[in-house]
Each structure stands twice: as structure tokens, then as C-alpha cells.
XYZ file of C-alpha atoms in Angstrom:
526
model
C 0.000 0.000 0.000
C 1.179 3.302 -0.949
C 1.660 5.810 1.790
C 0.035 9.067 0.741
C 2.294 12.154 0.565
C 1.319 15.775 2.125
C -0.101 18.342 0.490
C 2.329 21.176 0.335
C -0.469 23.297 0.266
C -2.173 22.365 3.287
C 1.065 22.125 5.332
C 1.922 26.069 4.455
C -1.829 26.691 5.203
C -1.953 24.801 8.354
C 1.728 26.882 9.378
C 0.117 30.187 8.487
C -2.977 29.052 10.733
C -0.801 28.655 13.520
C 1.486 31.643 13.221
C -1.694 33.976 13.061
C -3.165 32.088 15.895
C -0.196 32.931 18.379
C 0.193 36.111 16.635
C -2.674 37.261 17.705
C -3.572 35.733 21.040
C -0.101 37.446 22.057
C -1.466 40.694 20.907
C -4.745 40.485 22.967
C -4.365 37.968 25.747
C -0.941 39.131 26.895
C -1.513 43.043 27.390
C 1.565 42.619 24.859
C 3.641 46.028 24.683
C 5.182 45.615 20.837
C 6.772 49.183 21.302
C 9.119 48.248 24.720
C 10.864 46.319 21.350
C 11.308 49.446 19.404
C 15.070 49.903 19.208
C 16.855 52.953 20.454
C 20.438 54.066 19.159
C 23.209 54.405 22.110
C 26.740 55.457 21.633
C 29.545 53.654 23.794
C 32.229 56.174 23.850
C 36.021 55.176 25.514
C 38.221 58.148 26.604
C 41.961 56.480 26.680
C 43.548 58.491 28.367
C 48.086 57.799 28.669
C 50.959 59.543 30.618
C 54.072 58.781 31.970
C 55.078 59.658 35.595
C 58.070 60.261 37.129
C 57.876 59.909 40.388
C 55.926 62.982 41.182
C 52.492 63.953 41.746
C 50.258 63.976 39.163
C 46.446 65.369 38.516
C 44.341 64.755 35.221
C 40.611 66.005 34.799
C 38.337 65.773 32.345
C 34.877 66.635 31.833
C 32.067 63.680 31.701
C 28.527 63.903 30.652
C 25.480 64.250 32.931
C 21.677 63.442 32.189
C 19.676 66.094 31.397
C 16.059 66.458 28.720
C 18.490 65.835 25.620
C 20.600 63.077 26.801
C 20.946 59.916 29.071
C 23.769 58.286 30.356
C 22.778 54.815 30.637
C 26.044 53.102 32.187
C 29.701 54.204 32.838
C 32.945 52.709 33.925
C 36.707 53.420 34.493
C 40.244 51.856 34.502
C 42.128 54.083 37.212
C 45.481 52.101 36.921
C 47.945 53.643 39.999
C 46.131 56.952 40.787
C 42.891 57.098 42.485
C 39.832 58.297 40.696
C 37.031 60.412 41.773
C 34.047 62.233 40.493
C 33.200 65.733 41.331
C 30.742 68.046 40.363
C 31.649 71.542 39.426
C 30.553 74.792 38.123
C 30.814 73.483 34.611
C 29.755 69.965 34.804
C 31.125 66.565 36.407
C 34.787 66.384 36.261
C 36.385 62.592 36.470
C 39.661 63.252 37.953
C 42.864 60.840 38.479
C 45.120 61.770 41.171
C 48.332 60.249 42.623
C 50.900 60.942 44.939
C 53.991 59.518 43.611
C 53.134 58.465 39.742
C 56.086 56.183 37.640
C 56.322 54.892 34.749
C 53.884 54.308 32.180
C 49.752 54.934 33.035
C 46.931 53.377 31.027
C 43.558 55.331 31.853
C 40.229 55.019 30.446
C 36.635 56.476 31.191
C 33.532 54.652 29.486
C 29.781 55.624 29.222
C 27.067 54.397 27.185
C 24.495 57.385 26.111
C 21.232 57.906 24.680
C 20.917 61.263 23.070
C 18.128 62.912 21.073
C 17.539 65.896 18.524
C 15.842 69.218 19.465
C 15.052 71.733 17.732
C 13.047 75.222 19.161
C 11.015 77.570 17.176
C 11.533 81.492 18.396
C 8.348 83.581 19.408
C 8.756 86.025 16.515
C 7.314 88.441 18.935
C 9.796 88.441 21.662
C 11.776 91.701 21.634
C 15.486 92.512 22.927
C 14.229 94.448 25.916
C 11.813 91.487 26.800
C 14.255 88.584 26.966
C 16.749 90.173 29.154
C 17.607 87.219 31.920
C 17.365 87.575 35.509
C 19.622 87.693 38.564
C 20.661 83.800 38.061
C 21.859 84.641 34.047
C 24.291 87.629 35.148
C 27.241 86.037 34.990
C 26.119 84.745 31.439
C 25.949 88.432 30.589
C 29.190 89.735 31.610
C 32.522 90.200 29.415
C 35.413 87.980 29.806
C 39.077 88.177 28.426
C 38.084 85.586 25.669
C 34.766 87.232 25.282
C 34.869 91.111 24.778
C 30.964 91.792 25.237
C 31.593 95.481 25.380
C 34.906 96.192 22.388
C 33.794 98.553 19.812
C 33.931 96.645 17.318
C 31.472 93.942 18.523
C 29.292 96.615 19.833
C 28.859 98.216 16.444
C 28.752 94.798 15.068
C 25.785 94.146 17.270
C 24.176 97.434 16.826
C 24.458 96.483 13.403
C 22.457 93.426 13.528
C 19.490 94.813 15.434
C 16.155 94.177 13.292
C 14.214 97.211 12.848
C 11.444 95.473 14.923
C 14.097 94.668 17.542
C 12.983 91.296 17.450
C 15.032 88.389 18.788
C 14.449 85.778 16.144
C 15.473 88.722 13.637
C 18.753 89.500 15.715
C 19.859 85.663 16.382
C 19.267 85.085 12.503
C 21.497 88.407 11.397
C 24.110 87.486 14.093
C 24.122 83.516 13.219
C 24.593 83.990 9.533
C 27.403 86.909 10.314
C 29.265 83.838 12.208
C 28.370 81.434 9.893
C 29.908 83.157 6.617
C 33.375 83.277 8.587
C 35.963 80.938 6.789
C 36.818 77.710 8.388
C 40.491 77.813 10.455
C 41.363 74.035 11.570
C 41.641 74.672 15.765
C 45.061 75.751 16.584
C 44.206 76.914 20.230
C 42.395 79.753 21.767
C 40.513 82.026 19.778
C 38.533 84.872 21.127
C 35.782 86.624 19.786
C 37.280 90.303 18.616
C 40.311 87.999 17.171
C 37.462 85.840 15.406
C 35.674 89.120 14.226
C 38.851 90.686 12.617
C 39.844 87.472 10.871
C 36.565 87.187 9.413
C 37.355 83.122 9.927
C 37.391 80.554 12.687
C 37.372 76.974 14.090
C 33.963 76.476 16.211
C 35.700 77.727 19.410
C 35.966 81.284 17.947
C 32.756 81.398 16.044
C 30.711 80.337 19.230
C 33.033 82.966 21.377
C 31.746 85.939 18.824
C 28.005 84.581 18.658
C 28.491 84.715 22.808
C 29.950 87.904 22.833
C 26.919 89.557 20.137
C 24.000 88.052 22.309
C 25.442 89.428 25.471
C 25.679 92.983 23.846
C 22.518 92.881 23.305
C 21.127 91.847 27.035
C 20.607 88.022 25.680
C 22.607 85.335 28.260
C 24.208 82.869 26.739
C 27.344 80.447 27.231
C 29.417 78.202 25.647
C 28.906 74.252 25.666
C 31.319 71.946 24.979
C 31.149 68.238 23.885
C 31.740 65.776 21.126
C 29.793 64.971 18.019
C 29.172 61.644 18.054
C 30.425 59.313 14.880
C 31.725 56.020 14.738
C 35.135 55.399 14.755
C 38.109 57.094 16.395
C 39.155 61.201 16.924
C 40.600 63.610 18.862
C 38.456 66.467 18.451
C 36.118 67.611 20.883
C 33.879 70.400 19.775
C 31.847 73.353 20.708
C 28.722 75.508 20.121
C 26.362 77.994 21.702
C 23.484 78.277 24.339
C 21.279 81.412 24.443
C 18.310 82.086 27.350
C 15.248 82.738 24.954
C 11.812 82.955 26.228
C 12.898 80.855 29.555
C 14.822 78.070 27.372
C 18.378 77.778 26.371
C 18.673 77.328 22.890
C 21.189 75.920 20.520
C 22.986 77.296 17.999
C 26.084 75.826 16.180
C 27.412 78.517 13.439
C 30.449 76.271 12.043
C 27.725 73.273 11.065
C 24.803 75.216 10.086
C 22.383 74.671 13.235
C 19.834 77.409 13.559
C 18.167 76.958 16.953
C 18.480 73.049 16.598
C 20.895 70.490 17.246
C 21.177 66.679 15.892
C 20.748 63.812 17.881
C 24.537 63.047 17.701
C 25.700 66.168 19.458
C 26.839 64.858 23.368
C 27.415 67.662 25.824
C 29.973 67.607 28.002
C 30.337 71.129 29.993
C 28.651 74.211 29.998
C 31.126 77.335 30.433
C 34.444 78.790 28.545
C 36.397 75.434 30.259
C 39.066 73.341 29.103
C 37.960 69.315 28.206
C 41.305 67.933 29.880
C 43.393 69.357 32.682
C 46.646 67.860 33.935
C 49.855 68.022 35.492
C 52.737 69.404 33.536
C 55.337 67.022 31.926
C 53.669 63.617 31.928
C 53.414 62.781 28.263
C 49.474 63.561 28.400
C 47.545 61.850 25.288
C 43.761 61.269 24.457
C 41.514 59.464 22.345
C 38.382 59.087 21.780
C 36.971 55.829 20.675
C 33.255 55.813 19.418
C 30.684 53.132 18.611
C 26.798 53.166 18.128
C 24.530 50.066 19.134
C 20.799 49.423 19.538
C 19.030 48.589 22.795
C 15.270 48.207 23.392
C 13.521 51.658 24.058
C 11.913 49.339 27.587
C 16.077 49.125 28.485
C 16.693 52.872 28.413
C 13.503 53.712 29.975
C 14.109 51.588 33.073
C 11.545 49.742 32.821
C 12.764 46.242 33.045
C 9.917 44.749 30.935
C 11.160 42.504 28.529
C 8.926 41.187 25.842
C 8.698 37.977 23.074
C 12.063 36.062 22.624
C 13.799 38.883 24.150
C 12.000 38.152 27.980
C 12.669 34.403 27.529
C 16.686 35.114 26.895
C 17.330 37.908 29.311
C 16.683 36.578 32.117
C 19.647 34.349 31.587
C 21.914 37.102 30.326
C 21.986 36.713 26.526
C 22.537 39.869 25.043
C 19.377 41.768 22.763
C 21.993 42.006 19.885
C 23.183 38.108 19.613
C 19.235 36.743 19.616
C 18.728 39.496 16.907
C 21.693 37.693 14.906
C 20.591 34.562 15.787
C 16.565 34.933 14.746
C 17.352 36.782 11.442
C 19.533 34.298 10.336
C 16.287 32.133 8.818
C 15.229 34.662 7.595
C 18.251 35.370 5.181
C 18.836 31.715 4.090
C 15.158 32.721 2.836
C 16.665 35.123 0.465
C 19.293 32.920 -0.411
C 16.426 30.095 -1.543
C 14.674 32.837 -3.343
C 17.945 33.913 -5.706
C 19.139 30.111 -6.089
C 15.783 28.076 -6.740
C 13.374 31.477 -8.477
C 16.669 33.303 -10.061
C 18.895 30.498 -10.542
C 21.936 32.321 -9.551
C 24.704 30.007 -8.948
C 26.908 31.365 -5.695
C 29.115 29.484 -3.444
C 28.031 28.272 -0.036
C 24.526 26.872 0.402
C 23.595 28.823 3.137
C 27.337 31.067 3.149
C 25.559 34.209 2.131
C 23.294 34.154 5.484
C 26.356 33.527 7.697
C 28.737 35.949 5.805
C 26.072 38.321 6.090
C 25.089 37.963 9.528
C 29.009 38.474 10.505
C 29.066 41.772 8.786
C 26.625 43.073 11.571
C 30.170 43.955 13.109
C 32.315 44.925 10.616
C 29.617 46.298 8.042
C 29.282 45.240 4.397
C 31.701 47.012 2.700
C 34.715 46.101 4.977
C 33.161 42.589 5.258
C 33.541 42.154 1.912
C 37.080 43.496 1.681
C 37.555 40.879 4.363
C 35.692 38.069 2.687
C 36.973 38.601 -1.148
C 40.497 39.088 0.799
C 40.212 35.571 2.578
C 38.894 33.991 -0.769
C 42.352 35.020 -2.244
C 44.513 34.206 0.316
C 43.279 30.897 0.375
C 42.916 30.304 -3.437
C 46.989 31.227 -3.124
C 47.636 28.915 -0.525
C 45.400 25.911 -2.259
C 47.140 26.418 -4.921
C 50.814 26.029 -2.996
C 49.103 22.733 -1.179
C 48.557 21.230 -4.472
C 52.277 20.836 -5.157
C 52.451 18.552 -2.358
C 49.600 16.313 -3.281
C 48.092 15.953 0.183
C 45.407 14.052 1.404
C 41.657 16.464 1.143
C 41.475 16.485 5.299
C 44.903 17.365 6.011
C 44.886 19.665 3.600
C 41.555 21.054 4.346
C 42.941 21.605 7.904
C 45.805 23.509 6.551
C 43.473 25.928 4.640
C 41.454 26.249 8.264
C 44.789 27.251 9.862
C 45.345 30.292 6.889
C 42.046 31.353 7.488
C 42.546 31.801 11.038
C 45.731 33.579 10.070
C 44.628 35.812 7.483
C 41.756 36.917 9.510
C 44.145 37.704 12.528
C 46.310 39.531 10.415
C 43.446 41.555 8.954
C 42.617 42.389 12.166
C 45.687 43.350 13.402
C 45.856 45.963 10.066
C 42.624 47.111 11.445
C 43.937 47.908 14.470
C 46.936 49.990 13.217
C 45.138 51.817 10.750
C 42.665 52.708 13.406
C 39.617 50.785 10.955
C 37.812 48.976 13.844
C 35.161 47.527 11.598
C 38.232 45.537 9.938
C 39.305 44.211 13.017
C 36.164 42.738 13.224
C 36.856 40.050 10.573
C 37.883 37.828 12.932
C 34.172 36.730 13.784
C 33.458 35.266 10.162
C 32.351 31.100 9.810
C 36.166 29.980 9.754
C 35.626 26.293 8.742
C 33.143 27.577 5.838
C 35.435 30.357 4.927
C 37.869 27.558 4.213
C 35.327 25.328 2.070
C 34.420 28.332 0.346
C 37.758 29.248 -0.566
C 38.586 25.363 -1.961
C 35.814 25.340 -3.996
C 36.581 28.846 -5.805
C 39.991 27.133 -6.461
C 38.790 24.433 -7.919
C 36.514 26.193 -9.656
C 39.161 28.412 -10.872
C 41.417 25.078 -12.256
C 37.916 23.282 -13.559
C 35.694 26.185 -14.925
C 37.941 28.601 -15.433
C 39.243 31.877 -13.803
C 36.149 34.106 -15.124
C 33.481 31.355 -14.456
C 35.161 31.767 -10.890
C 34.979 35.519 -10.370
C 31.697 35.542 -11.524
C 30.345 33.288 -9.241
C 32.015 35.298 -6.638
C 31.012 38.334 -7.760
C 27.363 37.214 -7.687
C 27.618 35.671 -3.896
C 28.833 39.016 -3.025
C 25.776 40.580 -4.108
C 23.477 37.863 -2.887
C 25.172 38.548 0.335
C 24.569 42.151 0.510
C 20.354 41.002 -0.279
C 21.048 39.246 2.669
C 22.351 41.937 4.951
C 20.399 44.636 3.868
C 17.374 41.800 4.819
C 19.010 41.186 8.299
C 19.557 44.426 8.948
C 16.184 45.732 8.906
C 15.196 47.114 11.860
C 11.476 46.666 10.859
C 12.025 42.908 10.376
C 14.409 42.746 13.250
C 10.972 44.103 15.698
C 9.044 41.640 14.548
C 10.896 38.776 14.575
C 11.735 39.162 18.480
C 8.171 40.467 19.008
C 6.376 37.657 17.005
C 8.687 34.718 16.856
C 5.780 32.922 15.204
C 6.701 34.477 12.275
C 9.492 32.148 12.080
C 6.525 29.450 10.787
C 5.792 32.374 8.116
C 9.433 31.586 7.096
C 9.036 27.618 7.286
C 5.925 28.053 4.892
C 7.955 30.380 2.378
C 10.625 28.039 2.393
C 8.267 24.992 1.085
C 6.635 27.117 -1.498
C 10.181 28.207 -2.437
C 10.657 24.051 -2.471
C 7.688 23.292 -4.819
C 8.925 25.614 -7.485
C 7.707 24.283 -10.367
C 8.143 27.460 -13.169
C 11.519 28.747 -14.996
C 14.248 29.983 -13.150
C 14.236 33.729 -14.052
C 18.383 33.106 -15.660
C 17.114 29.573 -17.710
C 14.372 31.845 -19.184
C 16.831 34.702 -19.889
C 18.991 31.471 -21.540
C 16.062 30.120 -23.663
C 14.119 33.286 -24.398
C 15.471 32.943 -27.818
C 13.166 28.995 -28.286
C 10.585 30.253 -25.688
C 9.868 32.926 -28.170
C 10.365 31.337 -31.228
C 7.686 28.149 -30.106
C 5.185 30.679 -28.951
C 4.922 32.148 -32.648
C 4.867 28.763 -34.253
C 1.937 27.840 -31.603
């Protein structure tokens, strides 16, 4: 007796049943909060801070950032090596500062925080005037000159005067004074620059423009103060940077004149101080360096919030510590061996790997797609090199394969290491592609290569590249990302696709682009 065989049909209906089923009784039985998913960006930012002592006393400070209605610090940490560290809060802001009595040798410091920042942007009362938005007792000293900011020299005065509307409206007088500042030149930062230096140079780094903007709105009765900080970008710098506060209508609004911020700022701008201050103090003579190191992740909005409430896959795994971004790697990976199905059994693109274009892509999470494939096309040649050596010695296919594991490893090590030198820290990331399938990958190409051909070869790796980058631009998705932790079910949705991709019964789109020619010519004779 013949045993009967499923109906494909009925098994992708009966998986679509169930996936809508759960879908929905998580929706309305489970008072099921979809949003405490929605991902929030956060920048991890490393100060590494160096000196060398010699045997004396030695003092470094630096300014850290505080929470306030534009930005959150979610976490911070330190690495106080021989001195002692402590936090204290000043005039300006919170000051981390490393002391130590008797300091030798070498010192490795380091001051990490994870922040949440946001964008604002204010809109002026066109109807404020100058005389009405004079500030109270608390703004005086935000109103009086200084020897980098020479509120009352005649030539800022007159500037000033200058720049009055006719309506002596604020909005009218910021927008005269901000596009004065803003038409300066650009001068790379070479140290102090005060205002009536700015003003006579008719150019300026940000430190001098946001000195003469200071200097204008104080003229006129307006209080307002530098801020200093760092605009966030990933990657790693030196340069801090700074911009402009004025008291408006009870607020204190932003203004950046070198970057063309009327009244606004972006979300990446982190402040640090408020106040003409220095970023770093220290002790004389100690070989004093800094960096800045800069990265960007995604956390759940629930996670910066406080909240604690964890929701779909993500509850199940955090109570036991795994980390939001691994079960994110780990859910969408499915979904991209989806979209290699769709190009191999609807397209008929021939690529290497079955399922490499997934794993390659979910590895470029860390290193991005661009310098993943610098690393991945770079492995594929390294290897092809070295298979090609191997074959000389006419070893057996394990021992060999196992030799082509151990250049892998190496290559990827000393990609990494480049990436570390050349400050690239999304190429020293390489080191977290599939080794072992790396290798295969690579044996294959050569063989293809001595078989097929060189160009049959390239090709082929030219169009795994690109069914790779499908892939990541799939995974990436933070759309798709929500809903696969939110709905997991979905992950039946997936199953189903897959056996519809299975039954594919029509052309492959490239064997119709091969036989157009006798698909067309039968269809006339018919």
C-alpha cells in the first residue's frame, strides 16, 4: 500500500494558521507592549587616556557627561590604573579626575559611558523683543565680558548694533548674528581664539565662532554660554567640539554657526560642559595623550527607559543574560537563508556556499558590508593562493583542508591586526566570520578556478557578493528585526515560504533569460 504524501499546500496553510493564531492571542491575551521592542540608538564612547610619571604627583581632569532632557547616560565605567579616581561636580559639569601621589612609569587610563541622546530643535516667538528677553539675577554672569569674550569692544558693539532688526525682534537679531558667524571661513583649531580675534579674521574653528556669537548676544542683554562636547560618529578622533546656548523665552537654545544649526541640534551632538572650560586638565610634563573611541549600538527603548519589561524572545533570553543584539543575529539568520532560496531556486543564480551568504552576512553586523567584503573577497584570495601552494604537495583532502582552516585563522588575525593599526575597527572585526566555511568556500573557488575557469570563478564570486549584501540589507532591517523578536511565530511564516520556495515548479528567471530565444520562437509557431 502506498503511503500518501502531504499536500504542500495544506502544510503552508496549516503553518500560516498557527502563526496567526499565536500572533494574535499574544497581541490580545498578553496586554503585549510591541513598542518596549522598538530599538533605540546608544553610543559607547572610551576616553583612553596615557601619561608617563616620574615619580611625582600627578592630577588629570576631564569633563564627563550628565543626564539632562536631551541626553541619558545609561552606564559608565573606568580603569584608574595607579592613581585614584574620583568624580566631582563643578561649576561646569562633572569632572572625572585621576590623582596620585607619587606616579612612575607608564599609566593606562580610560573612562567609558554608554548614552542615549536625542535631537531638538526650538522655534523662536517672533514676537519676543530685545528688551523682553533680558535674563534675571541667576543669568548675570552669562551676561558679563570675559578676556576671551569682549561683550563690550567697539567693534562687537557696532557689530551688534548692526544686527538689530528694525522690529528689535530676537528671532530677527539671532538670525542676522548667526549667519554673520556662519559666513566666517573655516580655520582648523590651533588653540584659543577669542571673539574680537574671530571678528577681525573674518574666519574661525567652532571655538571662535561660538566665542563671537556669545559675545553679540550678550551685547545685546541676551545670556548665553558656551557648551562643549563631542559629536558623536563612529570610529576614532581627537576632536572635541563646541557651540552655543542662548536664554530665549525661559529656554536655552542651541545654535552651532560652524555646522549650520539654527536653533536646533542633531541627535549626535553629546554635551559635556557648559562654560568657557578646558575638556582635559593635567599636570605638567607627563606625556598627556587622548583618544576618543566611538561606537553606536541598539538597545530596546523598555532598556533605556528603566523599565525592566522585557517582551517575546527577548524576555525568555534575558533573564539568563543573553545579550538583545546576539538573539537578533541569531533569529534573522532564517530569515536570510530565505533570500538565499529565493535567488538560487526562483533566479537560478549560482553562488558558493549553500547557506554562506546568510552567515557571511550575519558576521558583517560587526564589521559592516563594505569592509566585510574586503575581508571576505580578501580571505577567498589568500586561500585560493595557498590551495594552490598545497597542491604541489599532493596531500590528502582532510589534512589539507585543515591547513586551509589554519590560513584562514591567520589571514583573519592579520586583517585584524591591520585594522587595528590603521585605526579601521570595523576591519578588526573580521575575525568573527564562519572559519571552517570560509575555508570550504575558498577550496571550492579554487577548484573552480582550475575546472571552470578563472572568469566562471569571479563571476560566481562576484554574484555571492551581491546575494550577500540582499542578505544583509534583509538582516539588517530594523522593521524585520521588531518583529521577529516580538512575534517569533513568524518564524513558521518563514518555514511556509521556504516549502513554497521548495515546490517551485516554473523557470528559473536566468534559464528563461537562456532560452528566451526557443521560448519565443515556439510561442509564434503555436
Amino acid at each position: 500500500m502506498q503511503r500518501r504524501r502531504p499536500n504542500p499546500a495544506l502544510v503552508i496553510a496549516l503553518l500560516l494558521v498557527i502563526a496567526g493564531v499565536l500572533g494574535l492571542r499574544r497581541l490580545q491575551a498578553l496586554d503585549y507592549d510591541v513598542s518596549a521592542l522598538v530599538p533605540d540608538k546608544v553610543w559607547d564612547v572610551d576616553v583612553g587616556l596615557s601619561l608617563t610619571g616620574h615619580g611625582d604627583a600627578v592630577r588629570v581632569a576631564t569633563y564627563i557627561p550628565t543626564s539632562d532632557d536631551r541626553q541619558t547616560v545609561v552606564e559608565a565605567s573606568s580603569r584608574a590604573g595607579e592613581l585614584e579616581l574620583q568624580t566631582v561636580d563643578r561649576e561646569g559639569g562633572r569632572l572625572a579626575e585621576w590623582q596620585g601621589a607619587s606616579v612612575s612609569g607608564p599609566q593606562q587610563l580610560s573612562y567609558r559611558y554608554r548614552v542615549a541622546t536625542r535631537a531638538v530643535e526650538y522655534v523662536i516667538d517672533p514676537e519676543i523683543r530685545l528688551g523682553d528677553a533680558r535674563g534675571g539675577d541667576g543669568d548675570a554672569r552669562w551676561l558679563t565680558a570675559t578676556e576671551d569674550v569682549q561683550v563690550d569692544a567697539a567693534d562687537i558693539a557696532a557689530l551688534a548694533a548692526r544686527l538689530v532688526p528694525d522690529d528689535g525682534a530676537v528671532q530677527g537679531f539671532l538670525r542676522a548674528a548667526f549667519d554673520h558667524v556662519q559666513a566666517f571661513g573655516f580655520q582648523p583649531f590651533k588653540g584659543t581664539t577669542d571673539a574680537l580675534t574671530a571678528l577681525r579674521l573674518g574666519e574661525a574653528s567652532c571655538n571662535g565662532r561660538s566665542r563671537l556669537l556669545v559675545a553679540l548676544a550678550r551685547n545685546r542683554g541676551l545670556p548665553a554660554r558656551l557648551v562643549g562636547g563631542l559629536i558623536l560618529e563612529a570610529g576614532s578622533k581627537r576632536t572635541s567640539h563646541q557651540w552655543v546656548e542662548i536664554r530665549v523665552g525661559g529656554h536655552w537654545v542651541p545654535f552651532d554657526a560652524l555646522n549650520h544649526h539654527f536653533a536646533s541640534l542633531p541627535a549626535n551632538y553629546l554635551t559635556l560642559y557648559r562654560g568657557d572650560q578646558a575638556l582635559f586638565t593635567h599636570s605638567r610634563d607627563i606625556g598627556f595623550k587622548y583618544n576618543f573611541r566611538i561606537d553606536s549600538d541598539l538597545v530596546p527603548r523598555a532598556e533605556l527607559q528603566g523599565s525592566g519589561k522585557a517582551v517575546g524572545l527577548w524576555a525568555t533570553f534575558a533573564a539568563i543574560g543573553v545579550p538583545l543584539e546576539l538573539l537578533t543575529l541569531i533569529i534573522m539568520i532564517p530569515l536570510g537563508a530565505t533570500v538565499v532560496t529565493l535567488f538560487r531556486n526562483v533566479l537560478g543564480l549560482r553562488i558558493f556556499g549553500t547557506f554562506l551568504p546568510a552567515l557571511v552576512a550575519s558576521a558583517c553586523h560587526h564589521t559592516g558590508y563594505w569592509w566585510g567584503m574586503v575581508g571576505f573577497v580578501g580571505l577567498i584570495v589568500l586561500i585560493s593562493l595557498t590551495r594552490r601552494a598545497l597542491g604541489r604537495l599532493e596531500l590528502l583532502h582532510s589534512p589539507q583542508l585543515a591547513v586551509l582552516l589554519t590560513a584562514v585563522v591567520g589571514g583573519m588575525l592579520a586583517m585584524s591586526w591591520a585594522g587595528v593599526e590603521l585605526e579601521l575597527r570595523d576591519l578588526a572585526r573580521v575575525t568573527l566570520f564562519p572559519v571552517a566555511i570560509m575555508a570550504i568556500t575558498s577550496e571550492r573557488f579554487t577548484l573552480m578556478e582550475v575546472e571552470d575557469g578563472a572568469w566562471k570563478a569571479w563571476t560566481t564570486l562576484a554574484r555571492t557578493v551581491m546575494v550577500i549584501g540582499c542578505c544583509y540589507v534583509t538582516m539588517q532591517s530594523l522593521s524585520l528585526q521588531i518583529l521577529m523578536l516580538g512575534f517569533p511565530e513568524l518564524l513558521l511564516v518563514i518555514v511556509a515560504i521556504d516549502i513554497w520556495l521548495g515546490r517551485w515548479m516554473g523557470l528559473r528567471l536566468m534559464e528563461w533569460l537562456r532560452f528566451r530565444g526557443l521560448i519565443h520562437a515556439g510561442e509564434a509557431a503555436s
